Amino acid sequence: RSLGPLRDTIVFASGNPLADLMFVGEAPGAEEEKLRKPFVGPSGQKLDQIIGAMGFSRDAVYISNIVKFRPKKGDGRFQGASNQKPDPTQMEASIRFIRAEIEVVAPKVIVALGATAAEGLLERGGTISGLREQVHEFAGVPVIVTYHPSYILRTESESAPAKAKATKRLVWEDMLRAMELLGSPASEKQKAYFL
Ligand code: URA
């Protein structure tokens, strides 16, 4: 019943179901709903860039979201391209699906993109700056928490280049940690890289 107020197009997941690396976002947006694929809009392009810099292709990793339907704004009629954060009941109703995906994929590392993904997986709130300092765990799998790609896009569009650069560096450091946990530590060139 909690899933009822969501929109009705399912956007499940994409990528390699045998991947060692799994990314978990919040919920699909307008582009994702249209193409029925997670992270294909502007945030997805940023995520592709991050995955590429790690030395992987999008098809080699597994990409999913906590909530599989785009949360509705009001009754959805005037939503346009804008997005709504899923509410706690919607997240709670969705968590069993991501738990099952994690069981099937059995990744070596999960990267939680943004506060909603972290909240859903870790069942605790907190800021990204606080959560990204440690390696967490979900069902025995290490979880790295980092900023959502849409946050990077926002800092880039705020014409605050120093903030955007600092955020990107933090995200990249989180990805370097994820690579180490994967057992494929970054090269010197990758370590020096700035997103
Ligand atoms: N943001 C998300 O959290 N997930 C998507 O699939 C797209 C944008």
Coordinates of N, CA, C and O and ligand atoms in Angstrom, one line a residue, residues 11 24-29 32 37-41 43-44 63-65 83 113 148 150, ligand 1:
V11 N 11.3 1.2 -12.7 CA 12.7 1.3 -13.3 C 13.5 0.5 -12.3 O 13.8 0.8 -11.2
V24 N 24.1 2.4 -5.6 CA 22.7 2.5 -5.3 C 22.4 4.0 -5.1 O 23.0 4.7 -4.4
G25 N 21.3 4.4 -5.9 CA 20.9 5.8 -5.8 C 19.6 5.9 -5.1 O 19.2 5.0 -4.3
E26 N 18.9 7.0 -5.3 CA 17.7 7.3 -4.6 C 16.4 6.7 -5.2 O 15.8 5.8 -4.7
A27 N 16.1 7.3 -6.4 CA 14.9 6.9 -7.1 C 15.0 7.4 -8.5 O 15.7 8.4 -8.7
P28 N 14.3 6.8 -9.5 CA 14.4 7.3 -10.8 C 13.8 8.7 -11.0 O 12.9 9.1 -10.2
G29 N 14.4 9.4 -11.9 CA 13.8 10.7 -12.3 C 13.1 10.6 -13.6 O 12.8 9.5 -14.1
E32 N 14.8 8.7 -16.5 CA 14.9 7.3 -16.1 C 13.6 6.6 -16.3 O 13.5 5.5 -16.8
K37 N 15.4 3.0 -17.3 CA 16.7 2.6 -16.9 C 17.3 3.6 -15.9 O 17.1 4.8 -16.1
P38 N 17.9 3.1 -14.8 CA 18.4 4.0 -13.8 C 19.6 4.9 -14.3 O 20.4 4.4 -15.2
F39 N 19.7 6.0 -13.8 CA 20.8 6.9 -14.1 C 21.2 7.1 -15.6 O 22.2 6.8 -16.0
V40 N 20.2 7.6 -16.3 CA 20.4 7.9 -17.7 C 20.2 9.4 -18.0 O 20.5 9.8 -19.1
G41 N 19.8 10.1 -17.0 CA 19.7 11.6 -17.2 C 21.0 12.3 -16.9 O 22.0 11.7 -16.9
S43 N 22.3 13.2 -14.0 CA 23.1 12.6 -12.9 C 23.8 11.3 -13.5 O 24.9 11.0 -13.0
G44 N 23.1 10.7 -14.4 CA 23.7 9.4 -14.9 C 24.9 9.7 -15.7 O 25.9 8.9 -15.7
I63 N 23.8 -1.1 -11.3 CA 23.3 0.2 -10.9 C 21.8 0.1 -10.5 O 21.0 -0.4 -11.3
S64 N 21.5 0.5 -9.3 CA 20.1 0.4 -8.9 C 19.7 1.6 -8.0 O 20.5 2.5 -7.8
N65 N 18.5 1.6 -7.6 CA 18.0 2.6 -6.7 C 17.3 2.0 -5.5 O 16.7 0.9 -5.6
N83 N 11.6 16.4 -9.5 CA 11.6 15.1 -8.7 C 11.3 15.4 -7.3 O 11.5 16.5 -6.8
L113 N 24.9 6.4 -3.2 CA 25.0 7.7 -3.8 C 24.0 8.7 -3.1 O 22.8 8.6 -3.3
H148 N 25.8 12.4 -4.0 CA 25.0 12.0 -5.1 C 25.5 12.8 -6.3 O 25.8 14.0 -6.2
S150 N 24.0 14.3 -8.5 CA 23.2 15.5 -8.7 C 23.7 16.7 -7.8 O 23.6 17.8 -8.2
Ligands
URA1 N1 18.9 9.9 -9.4 C1 18.9 8.7 -8.7 O1 19.0 8.7 -7.5 N2 18.6 7.6 -9.4 C2 18.4 7.6 -10.7 O2 18.2 6.6 -11.3 C3 18.5 8.9 -11.4 C4 18.8 10.0 -10.7

